Tab-separated table of C-alpha atoms in Angstrom:
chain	number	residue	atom	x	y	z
A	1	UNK	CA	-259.729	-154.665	-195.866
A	2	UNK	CA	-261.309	-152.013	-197.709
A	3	UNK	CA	-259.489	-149.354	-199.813
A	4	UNK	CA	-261.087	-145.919	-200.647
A	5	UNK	CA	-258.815	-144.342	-203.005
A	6	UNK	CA	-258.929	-140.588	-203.272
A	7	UNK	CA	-260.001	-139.761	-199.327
A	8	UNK	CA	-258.933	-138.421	-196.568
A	9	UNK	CA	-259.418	-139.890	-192.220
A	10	UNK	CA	-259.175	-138.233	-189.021
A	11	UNK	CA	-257.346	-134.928	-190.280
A	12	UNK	CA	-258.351	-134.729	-193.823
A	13	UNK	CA	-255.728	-132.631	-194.537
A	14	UNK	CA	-254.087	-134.108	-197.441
A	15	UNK	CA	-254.294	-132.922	-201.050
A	16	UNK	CA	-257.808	-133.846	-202.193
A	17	UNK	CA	-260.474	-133.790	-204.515
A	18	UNK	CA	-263.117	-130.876	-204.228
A	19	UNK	CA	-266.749	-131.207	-202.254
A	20	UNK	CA	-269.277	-132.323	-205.046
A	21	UNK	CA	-272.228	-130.247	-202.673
A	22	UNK	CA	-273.676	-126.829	-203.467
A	23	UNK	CA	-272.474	-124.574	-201.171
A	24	UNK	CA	-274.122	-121.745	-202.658
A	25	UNK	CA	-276.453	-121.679	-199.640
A	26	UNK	CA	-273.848	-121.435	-197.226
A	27	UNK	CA	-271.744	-118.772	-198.749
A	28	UNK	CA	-274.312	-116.712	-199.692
A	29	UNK	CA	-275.682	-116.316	-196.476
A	30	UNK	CA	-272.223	-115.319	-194.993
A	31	UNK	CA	-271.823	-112.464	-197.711
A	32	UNK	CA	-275.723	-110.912	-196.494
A	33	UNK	CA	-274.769	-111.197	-193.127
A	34	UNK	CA	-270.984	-109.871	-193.305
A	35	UNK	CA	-272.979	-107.130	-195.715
A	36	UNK	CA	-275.569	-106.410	-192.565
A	37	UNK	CA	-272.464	-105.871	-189.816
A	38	UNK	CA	-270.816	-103.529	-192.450
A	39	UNK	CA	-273.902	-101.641	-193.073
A	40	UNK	CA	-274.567	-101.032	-188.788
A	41	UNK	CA	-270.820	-100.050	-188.561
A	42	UNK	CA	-270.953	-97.610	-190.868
A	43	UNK	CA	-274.016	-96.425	-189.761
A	44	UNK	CA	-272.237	-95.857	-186.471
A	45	UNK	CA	-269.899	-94.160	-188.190
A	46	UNK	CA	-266.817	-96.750	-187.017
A	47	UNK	CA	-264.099	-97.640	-189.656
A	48	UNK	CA	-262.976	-101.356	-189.646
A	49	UNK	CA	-259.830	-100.507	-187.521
A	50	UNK	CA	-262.115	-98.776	-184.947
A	51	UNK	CA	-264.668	-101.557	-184.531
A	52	UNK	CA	-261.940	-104.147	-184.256
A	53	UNK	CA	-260.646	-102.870	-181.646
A	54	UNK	CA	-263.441	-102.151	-180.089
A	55	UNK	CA	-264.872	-105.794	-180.639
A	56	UNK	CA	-261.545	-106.867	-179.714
A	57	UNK	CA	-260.706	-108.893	-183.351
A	58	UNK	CA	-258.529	-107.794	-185.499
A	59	UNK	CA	-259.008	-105.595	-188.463
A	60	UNK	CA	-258.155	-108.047	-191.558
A	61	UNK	CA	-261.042	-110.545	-189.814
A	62	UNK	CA	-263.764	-107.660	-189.145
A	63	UNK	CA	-262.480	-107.168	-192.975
A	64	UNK	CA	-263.104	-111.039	-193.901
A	65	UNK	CA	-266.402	-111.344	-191.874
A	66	UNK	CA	-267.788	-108.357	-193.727
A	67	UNK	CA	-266.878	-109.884	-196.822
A	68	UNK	CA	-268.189	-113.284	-196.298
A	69	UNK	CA	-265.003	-115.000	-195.950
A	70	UNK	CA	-265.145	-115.754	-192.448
A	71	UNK	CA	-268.070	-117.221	-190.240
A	72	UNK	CA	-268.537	-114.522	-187.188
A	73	UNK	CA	-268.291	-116.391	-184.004
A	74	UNK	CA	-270.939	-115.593	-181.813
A	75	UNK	CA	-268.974	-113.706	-179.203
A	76	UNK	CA	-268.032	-111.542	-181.930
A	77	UNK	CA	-271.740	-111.183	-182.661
A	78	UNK	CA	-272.591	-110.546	-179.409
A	79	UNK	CA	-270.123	-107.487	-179.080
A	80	UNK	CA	-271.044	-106.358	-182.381
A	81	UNK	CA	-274.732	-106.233	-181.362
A	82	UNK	CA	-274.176	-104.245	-177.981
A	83	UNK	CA	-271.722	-101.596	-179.978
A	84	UNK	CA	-273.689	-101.401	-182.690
A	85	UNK	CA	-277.082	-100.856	-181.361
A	86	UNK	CA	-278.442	-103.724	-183.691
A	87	UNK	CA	-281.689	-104.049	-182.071
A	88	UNK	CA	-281.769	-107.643	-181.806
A	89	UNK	CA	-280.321	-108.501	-185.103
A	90	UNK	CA	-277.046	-109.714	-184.558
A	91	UNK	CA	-278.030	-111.562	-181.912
A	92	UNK	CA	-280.793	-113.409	-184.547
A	93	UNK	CA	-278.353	-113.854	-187.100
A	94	UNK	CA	-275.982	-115.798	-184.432
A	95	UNK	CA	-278.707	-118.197	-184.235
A	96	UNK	CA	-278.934	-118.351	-187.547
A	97	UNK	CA	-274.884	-118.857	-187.998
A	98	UNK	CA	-275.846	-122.034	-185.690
A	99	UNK	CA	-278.500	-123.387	-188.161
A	100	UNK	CA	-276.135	-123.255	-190.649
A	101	UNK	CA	-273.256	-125.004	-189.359
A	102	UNK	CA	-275.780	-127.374	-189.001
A	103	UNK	CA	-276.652	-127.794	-192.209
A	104	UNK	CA	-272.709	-128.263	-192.740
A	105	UNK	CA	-272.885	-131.313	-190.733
A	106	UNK	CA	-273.768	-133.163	-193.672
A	107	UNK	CA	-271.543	-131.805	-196.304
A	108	UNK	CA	-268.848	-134.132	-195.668
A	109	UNK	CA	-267.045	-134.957	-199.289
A	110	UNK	CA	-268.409	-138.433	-200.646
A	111	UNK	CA	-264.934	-139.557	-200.258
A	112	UNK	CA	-264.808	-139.075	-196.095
A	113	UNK	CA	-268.732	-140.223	-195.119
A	114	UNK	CA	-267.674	-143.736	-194.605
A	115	UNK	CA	-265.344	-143.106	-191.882
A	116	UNK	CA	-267.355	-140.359	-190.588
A	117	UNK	CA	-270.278	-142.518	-190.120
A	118	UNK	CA	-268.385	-144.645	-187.817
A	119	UNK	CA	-266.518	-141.782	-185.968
A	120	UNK	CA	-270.182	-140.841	-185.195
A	121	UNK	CA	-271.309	-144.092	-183.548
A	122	UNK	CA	-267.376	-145.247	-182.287
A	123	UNK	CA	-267.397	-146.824	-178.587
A	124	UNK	CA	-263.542	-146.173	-178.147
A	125	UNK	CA	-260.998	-144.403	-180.751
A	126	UNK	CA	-257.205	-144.607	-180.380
A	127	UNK	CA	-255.224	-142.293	-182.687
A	128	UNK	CA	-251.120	-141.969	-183.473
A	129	UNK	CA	-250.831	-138.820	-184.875
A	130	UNK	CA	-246.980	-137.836	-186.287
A	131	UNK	CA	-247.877	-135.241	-188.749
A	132	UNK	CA	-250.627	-132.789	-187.204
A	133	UNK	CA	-253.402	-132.134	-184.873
A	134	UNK	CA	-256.017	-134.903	-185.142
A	135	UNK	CA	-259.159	-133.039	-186.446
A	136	UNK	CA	-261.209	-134.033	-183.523
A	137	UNK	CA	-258.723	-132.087	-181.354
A	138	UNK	CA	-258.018	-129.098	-183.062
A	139	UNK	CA	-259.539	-125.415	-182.337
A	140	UNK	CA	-261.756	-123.466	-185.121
A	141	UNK	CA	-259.128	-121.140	-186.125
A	142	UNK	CA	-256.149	-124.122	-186.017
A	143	UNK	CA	-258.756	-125.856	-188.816
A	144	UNK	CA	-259.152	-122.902	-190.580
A	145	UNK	CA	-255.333	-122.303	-190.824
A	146	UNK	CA	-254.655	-125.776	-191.732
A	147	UNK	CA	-256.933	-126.123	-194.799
A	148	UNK	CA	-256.465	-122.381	-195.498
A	149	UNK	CA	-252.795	-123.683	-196.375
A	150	UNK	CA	-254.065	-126.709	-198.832
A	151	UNK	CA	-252.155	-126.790	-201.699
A	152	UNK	CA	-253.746	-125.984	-204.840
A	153	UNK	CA	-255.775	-123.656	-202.708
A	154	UNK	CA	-259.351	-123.824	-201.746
A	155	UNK	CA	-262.180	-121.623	-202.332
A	156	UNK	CA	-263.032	-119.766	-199.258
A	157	UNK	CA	-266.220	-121.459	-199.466
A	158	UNK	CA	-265.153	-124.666	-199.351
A	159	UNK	CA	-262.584	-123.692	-196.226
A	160	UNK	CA	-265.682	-122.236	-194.272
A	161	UNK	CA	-267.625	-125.694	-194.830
A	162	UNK	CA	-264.892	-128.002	-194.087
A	163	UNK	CA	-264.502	-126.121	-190.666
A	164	UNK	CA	-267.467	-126.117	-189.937
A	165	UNK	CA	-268.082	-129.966	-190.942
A	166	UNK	CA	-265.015	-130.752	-188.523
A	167	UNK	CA	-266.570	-128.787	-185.704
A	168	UNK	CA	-269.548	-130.607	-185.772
A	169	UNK	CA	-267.683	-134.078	-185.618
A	170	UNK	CA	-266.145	-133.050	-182.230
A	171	UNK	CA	-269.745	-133.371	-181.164
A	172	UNK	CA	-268.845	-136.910	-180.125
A	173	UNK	CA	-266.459	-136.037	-177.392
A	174	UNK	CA	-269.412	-134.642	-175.490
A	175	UNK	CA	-271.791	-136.921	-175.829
A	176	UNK	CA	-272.728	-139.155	-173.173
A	177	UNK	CA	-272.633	-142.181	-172.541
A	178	UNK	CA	-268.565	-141.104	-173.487
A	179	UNK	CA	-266.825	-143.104	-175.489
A	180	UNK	CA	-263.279	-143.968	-174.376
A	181	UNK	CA	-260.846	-141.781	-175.910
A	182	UNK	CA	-256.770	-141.590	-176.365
A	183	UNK	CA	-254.174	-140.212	-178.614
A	184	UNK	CA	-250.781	-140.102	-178.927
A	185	UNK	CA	-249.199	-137.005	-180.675
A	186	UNK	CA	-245.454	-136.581	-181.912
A	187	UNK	CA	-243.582	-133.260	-179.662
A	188	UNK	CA	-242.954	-132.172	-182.679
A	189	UNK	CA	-246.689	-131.367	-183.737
A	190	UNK	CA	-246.774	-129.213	-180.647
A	191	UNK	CA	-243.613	-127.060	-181.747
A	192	UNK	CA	-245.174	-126.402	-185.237
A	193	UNK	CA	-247.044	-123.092	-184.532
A	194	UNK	CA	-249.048	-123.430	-187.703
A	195	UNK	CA	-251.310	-120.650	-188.597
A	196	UNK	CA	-248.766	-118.553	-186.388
A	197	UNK	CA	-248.071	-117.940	-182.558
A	198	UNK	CA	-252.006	-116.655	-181.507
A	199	UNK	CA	-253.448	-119.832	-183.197
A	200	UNK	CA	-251.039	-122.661	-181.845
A	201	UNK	CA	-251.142	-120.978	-178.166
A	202	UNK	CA	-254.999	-121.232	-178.787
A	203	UNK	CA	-254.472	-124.777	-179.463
A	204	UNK	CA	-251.859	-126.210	-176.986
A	205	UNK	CA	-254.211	-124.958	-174.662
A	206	UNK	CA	-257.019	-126.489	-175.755
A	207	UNK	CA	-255.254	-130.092	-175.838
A	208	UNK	CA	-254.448	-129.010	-172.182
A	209	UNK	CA	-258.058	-129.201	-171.385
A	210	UNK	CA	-258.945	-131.872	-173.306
A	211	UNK	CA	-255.718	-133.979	-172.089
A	212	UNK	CA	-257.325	-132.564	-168.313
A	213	UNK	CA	-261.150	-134.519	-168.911
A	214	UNK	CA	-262.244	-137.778	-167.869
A	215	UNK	CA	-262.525	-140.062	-170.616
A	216	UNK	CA	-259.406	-138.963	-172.293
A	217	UNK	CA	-256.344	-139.269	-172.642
A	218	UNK	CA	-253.510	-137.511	-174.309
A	219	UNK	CA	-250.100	-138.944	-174.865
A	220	UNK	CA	-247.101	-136.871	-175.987
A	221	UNK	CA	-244.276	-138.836	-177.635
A	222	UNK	CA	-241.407	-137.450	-176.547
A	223	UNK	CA	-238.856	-136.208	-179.130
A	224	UNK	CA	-235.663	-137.426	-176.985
A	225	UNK	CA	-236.899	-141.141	-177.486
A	226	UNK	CA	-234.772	-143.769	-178.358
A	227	UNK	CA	-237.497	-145.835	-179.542
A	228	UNK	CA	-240.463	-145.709	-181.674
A	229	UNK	CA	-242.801	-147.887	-182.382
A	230	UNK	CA	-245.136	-145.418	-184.900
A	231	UNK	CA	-242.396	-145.726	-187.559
A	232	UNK	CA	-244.403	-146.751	-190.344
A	233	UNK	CA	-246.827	-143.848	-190.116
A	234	UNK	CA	-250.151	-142.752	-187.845
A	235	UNK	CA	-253.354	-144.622	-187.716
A	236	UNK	CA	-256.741	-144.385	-186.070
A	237	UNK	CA	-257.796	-147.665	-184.533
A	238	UNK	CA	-261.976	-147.602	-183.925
A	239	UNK	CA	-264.605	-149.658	-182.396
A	240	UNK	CA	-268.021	-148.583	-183.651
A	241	UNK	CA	-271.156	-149.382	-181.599
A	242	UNK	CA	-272.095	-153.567	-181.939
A	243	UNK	CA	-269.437	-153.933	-184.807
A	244	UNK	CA	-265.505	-154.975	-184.180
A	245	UNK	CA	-262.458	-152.826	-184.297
A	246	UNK	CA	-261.379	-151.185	-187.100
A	247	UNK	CA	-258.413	-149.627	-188.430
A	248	UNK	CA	-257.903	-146.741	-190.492
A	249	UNK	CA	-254.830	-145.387	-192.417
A	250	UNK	CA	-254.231	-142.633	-194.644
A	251	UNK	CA	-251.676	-141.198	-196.732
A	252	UNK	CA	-251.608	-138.717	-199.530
A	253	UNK	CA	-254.463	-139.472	-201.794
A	254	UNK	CA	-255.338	-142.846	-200.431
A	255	UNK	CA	-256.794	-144.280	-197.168
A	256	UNK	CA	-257.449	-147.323	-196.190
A	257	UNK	CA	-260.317	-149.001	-193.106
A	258	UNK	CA	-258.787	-152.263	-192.159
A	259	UNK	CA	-261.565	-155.126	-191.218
A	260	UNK	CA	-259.076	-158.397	-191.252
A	261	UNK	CA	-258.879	-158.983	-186.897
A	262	UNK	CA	-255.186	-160.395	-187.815
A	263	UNK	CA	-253.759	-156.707	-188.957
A	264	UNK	CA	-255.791	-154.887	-185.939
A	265	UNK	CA	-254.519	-156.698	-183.724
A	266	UNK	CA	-251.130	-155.971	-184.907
A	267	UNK	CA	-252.070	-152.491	-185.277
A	268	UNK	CA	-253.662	-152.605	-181.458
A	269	UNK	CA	-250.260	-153.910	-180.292
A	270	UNK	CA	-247.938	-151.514	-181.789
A	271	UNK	CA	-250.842	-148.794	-180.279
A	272	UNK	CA	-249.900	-150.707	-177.132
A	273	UNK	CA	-246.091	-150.353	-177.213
A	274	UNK	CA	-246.341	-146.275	-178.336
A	275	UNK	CA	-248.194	-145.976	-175.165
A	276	UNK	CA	-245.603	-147.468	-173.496
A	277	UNK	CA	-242.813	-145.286	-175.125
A	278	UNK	CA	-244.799	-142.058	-174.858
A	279	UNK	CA	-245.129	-139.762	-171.847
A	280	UNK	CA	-247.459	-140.848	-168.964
A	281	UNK	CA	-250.653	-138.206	-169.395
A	282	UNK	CA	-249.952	-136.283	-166.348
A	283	UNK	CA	-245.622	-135.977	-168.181
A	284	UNK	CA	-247.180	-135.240	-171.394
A	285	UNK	CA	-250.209	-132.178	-169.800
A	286	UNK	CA	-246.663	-131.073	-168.057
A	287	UNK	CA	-244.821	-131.035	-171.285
A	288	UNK	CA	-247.341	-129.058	-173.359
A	289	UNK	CA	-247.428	-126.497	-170.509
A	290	UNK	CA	-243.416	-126.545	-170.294
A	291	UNK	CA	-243.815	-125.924	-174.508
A	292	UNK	CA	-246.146	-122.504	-173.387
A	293	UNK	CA	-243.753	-121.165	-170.948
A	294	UNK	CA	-241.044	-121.320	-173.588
A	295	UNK	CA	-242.554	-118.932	-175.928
């Protein structure tokens, strides 16, 4: 078993210590180009609250993109460009935005590039979460929320790269040949509209289609159950590519990857009997839609 002290797993959303990496790069690069889309609007003669709602955003984001505090989506980009009569270079800088992210790809803290390494190369990945939306499920603007809530605060640097750096990881639930995914999430993760109403709506909807694609599966644990086997906290069980299963734990300021076979196994049958407890897929898609309607 091997203990990193100090880290953070699948949601890295736990109090911890800040990225060692020079993001100078990064956030300089989104003050010039949030300095660029301020410069065209004026020169269109549009205040904020005029080109947000012609863009379609809001006015305290057109605010935060100009500012460098936010990373403009492309779409956003894309309407700015046609609006704005940018010539073409909006729609360069959206490339650009891309090249960056990439970049971010790498800036995973010291603590966290363990387990990332063998997220990146896992043949199946089983996941309780109780607490939150595992990373690899949630939308940009849920992980934006949730680390823009960290407690002490973050630098709005340091939010933009962390997003981006989960974003990237969800690259493995597209690649092919697809590893064989499953989670089981707590109700009550799906009734905490974190980030607000817009945001969680965003995001129930997203498990919806993720819960809806071959290859994955989604299990809600019902809040009316008389059992539970997930009692003693979430975990992440993993099978890299040509090594054996793993297990991974986290909580606070620790984690933990578990190598002895005796306590995954244990693990693997308590993942067993929550599957067993929890909603069928097709119950739990039917439940997160149910959770919609009620709003």
């Amino acid at each position: 078993m091997t203990e990193i002290k100090g880290t953070g797993g699948d949601s890295g959303d736990v109090a911890r210590p800040q990225l060692d990496e020079d993001l100078s790069e990064v956030s300089d690069f989104l003050r010039a180009v949030g300095k660029q889309i301020k410069l065209l609007r004026e020169r269109a003669g549009l205040t904020q609250k005029e080109f947000a709602k012609q863009v379609g955003y809001t006015e305290s984001l057109i605010g935060a993109v100009e500012q460098g505090k936010r990373t403009p989506q492309r779409e956003l980009l894309e309407a700015a460009e046609r609006i704005l009569d940018a010539g073409g270079l909006l729609l360069v800088i959206a490339d650009d935005i891309e090249q960056a992210k990439a970049k971010a790809r790498v800036r995973h803290p010291e603590w966290f590039r363990g387990y990332a390494g063998l997220e990146g190369i896992a043949e199946e990945l089983h996941c309780v979460s109780l607490y939150g939306v595992p990373g690899l499920l949630q939308t940009e603007d849920h992980a934006r929320a949730v680390f823009s809530m960290r407690q002490p605060i973050l630098p709005e640097e340091v939010i933009e790269t962390r997003v981006a750096a989960r974003m990237a990881r969800q690259e493995i639930l597209t690649k092919w040949p697809r590893a064989v995914f499953s989670w089981v999430i707590d109700e009550s993760v799906l009734r905490r509209p974190l980030g607000g109403w817009g945001v969680h709506e965003a995001q129930l909807r997203h498990l919806l289609k993720i819960g809806s694609t071959r290859g994955m599966v989604i299990q809600v644990l019902a809040s009316d159950r008389t059992e539970h086997a997930g009692v003693d906290g979430p975990f992440i069980l993993i099978t890299p590519k040509n090594r054996p299963q793993m297990a991974y734990i986290e909580v606070q300021t620790s984690s933990r990857l578990i190598t002895d076979q005796e306590e995954v196994r244990i693990m693997n049958a308590r993942y067993g009997t929550l599957r067993a407890q929890a909603c069928t897929p097709q119950e739990s898609l039917s439940l997160i839609e149910k959770i919609l309607g009620e709003r």
